[in-house]
Amino acid sequence: GRIYLQLGDLSAAEDVLGKLECAAPSADDDAAVRLSRGFLEMAKGEFAAALDEFSAALAVCPSSNEAANNRAVCLVYLCRLDDAISSLEEHLRRDPM
């Protein structure tokens, strides 16, 4: 699905995400599904919705650097730079890699 997002084909990306959601036993509790939803929302310019998805992905998988990074990116786009920095600092404190 991400390749379609990179190509700008949101419709195809949504189709692939729909298939991923159907294949997942519990889509709302699947970090990969939540990440994919977040990327799709970012591609649409819906940063608040993307933030919710990346936050949900972190709730499922707290060690996900990808979810933490993209959550911070959404916070920046929402003009919440201090929150973005705090979010990344907290993530690094919890999981210094």
Coordinates of C-alpha atoms in Angstrom, one line a residue:
G1 CA 0.0 0.0 0.0
R2 CA 2.8 2.4 0.8
I3 CA 4.1 2.2 -2.8
Y4 CA 0.8 3.5 -4.0
L5 CA 1.0 6.4 -1.5
Q6 CA 4.4 7.2 -2.8
L7 CA 3.0 7.2 -6.3
G8 CA 0.1 9.4 -5.2
D9 CA -2.5 6.8 -6.0
L10 CA -4.7 7.2 -2.9
S11 CA -7.5 5.0 -4.3
A12 CA -5.2 2.1 -4.8
A13 CA -3.7 2.6 -1.4
E14 CA -7.1 2.6 0.2
D15 CA -7.9 -0.7 -1.7
V16 CA -4.8 -2.4 -0.4
L17 CA -5.5 -1.1 3.2
G18 CA -9.0 -2.5 2.9
K19 CA -7.6 -5.9 2.1
L20 CA -5.0 -5.6 4.9
E21 CA -7.8 -4.8 7.4
C22 CA -9.9 -7.8 6.2
A23 CA -6.9 -10.1 6.6
A24 CA -6.0 -8.9 10.1
P25 CA -7.7 -10.9 12.9
S26 CA -8.4 -7.6 14.8
A27 CA -7.5 -4.6 12.6
D28 CA -7.9 -2.0 15.4
D29 CA -5.3 -4.0 17.5
D30 CA -2.8 -4.5 14.7
A31 CA 0.1 -2.0 14.6
A32 CA 0.7 -2.5 10.9
V33 CA -2.9 -1.7 10.1
R34 CA -2.8 1.4 12.3
L35 CA 0.5 2.5 10.7
S36 CA -1.0 2.1 7.2
R37 CA -4.1 4.0 8.2
G38 CA -1.9 6.8 9.6
F39 CA 0.1 7.0 6.3
L40 CA -3.0 7.2 4.3
E41 CA -4.4 10.0 6.5
M42 CA -1.1 11.9 6.2
A43 CA -1.3 11.5 2.4
K44 CA -4.8 13.1 2.5
G45 CA -3.5 15.9 4.6
E46 CA -5.6 14.8 7.6
F47 CA -2.9 15.1 10.2
A48 CA -5.2 15.0 13.3
A49 CA -6.6 11.7 12.1
A50 CA -3.1 10.4 11.3
L51 CA -1.9 11.4 14.7
D52 CA -4.7 9.3 16.2
E53 CA -3.7 6.3 14.1
F54 CA 0.0 6.6 15.0
S55 CA -0.9 7.0 18.7
A56 CA -3.0 3.9 18.4
A57 CA -0.1 2.0 16.8
L58 CA 2.1 3.1 19.7
A59 CA -0.4 1.8 22.2
V60 CA -0.3 -1.6 20.4
C61 CA 3.5 -1.6 19.9
P62 CA 5.2 0.9 22.3
S63 CA 8.6 0.2 20.9
S64 CA 7.7 1.2 17.3
N65 CA 10.1 3.9 16.3
E66 CA 8.2 4.3 13.0
A67 CA 5.0 5.1 14.8
A68 CA 6.8 7.5 17.3
N69 CA 8.5 9.3 14.5
N70 CA 5.4 9.8 12.3
R71 CA 3.4 10.8 15.4
A72 CA 5.9 13.6 15.9
V73 CA 5.7 14.6 12.3
C74 CA 2.0 14.9 12.6
L75 CA 2.4 17.1 15.7
V76 CA 4.7 19.4 13.8
Y77 CA 2.2 19.7 11.0
L78 CA -0.4 20.5 13.6
C79 CA 1.8 23.4 14.8
R80 CA 2.6 21.5 18.1
L81 CA 6.4 21.5 17.9
D82 CA 6.8 21.4 21.7
D83 CA 4.6 18.3 21.9
A84 CA 6.5 16.7 19.0
I85 CA 9.8 17.1 20.8
S86 CA 8.4 15.9 24.1
S87 CA 6.8 12.9 22.4
L88 CA 10.1 11.8 20.9
E89 CA 12.0 12.5 24.1
E90 CA 9.6 10.3 26.0
H91 CA 9.8 7.6 23.4
L92 CA 13.6 7.6 23.7
R93 CA 13.4 7.5 27.5
R94 CA 11.1 4.4 27.4
D95 CA 13.1 2.6 24.7
P96 CA 16.6 4.0 24.2
M97 CA 17.2 1.5 21.4

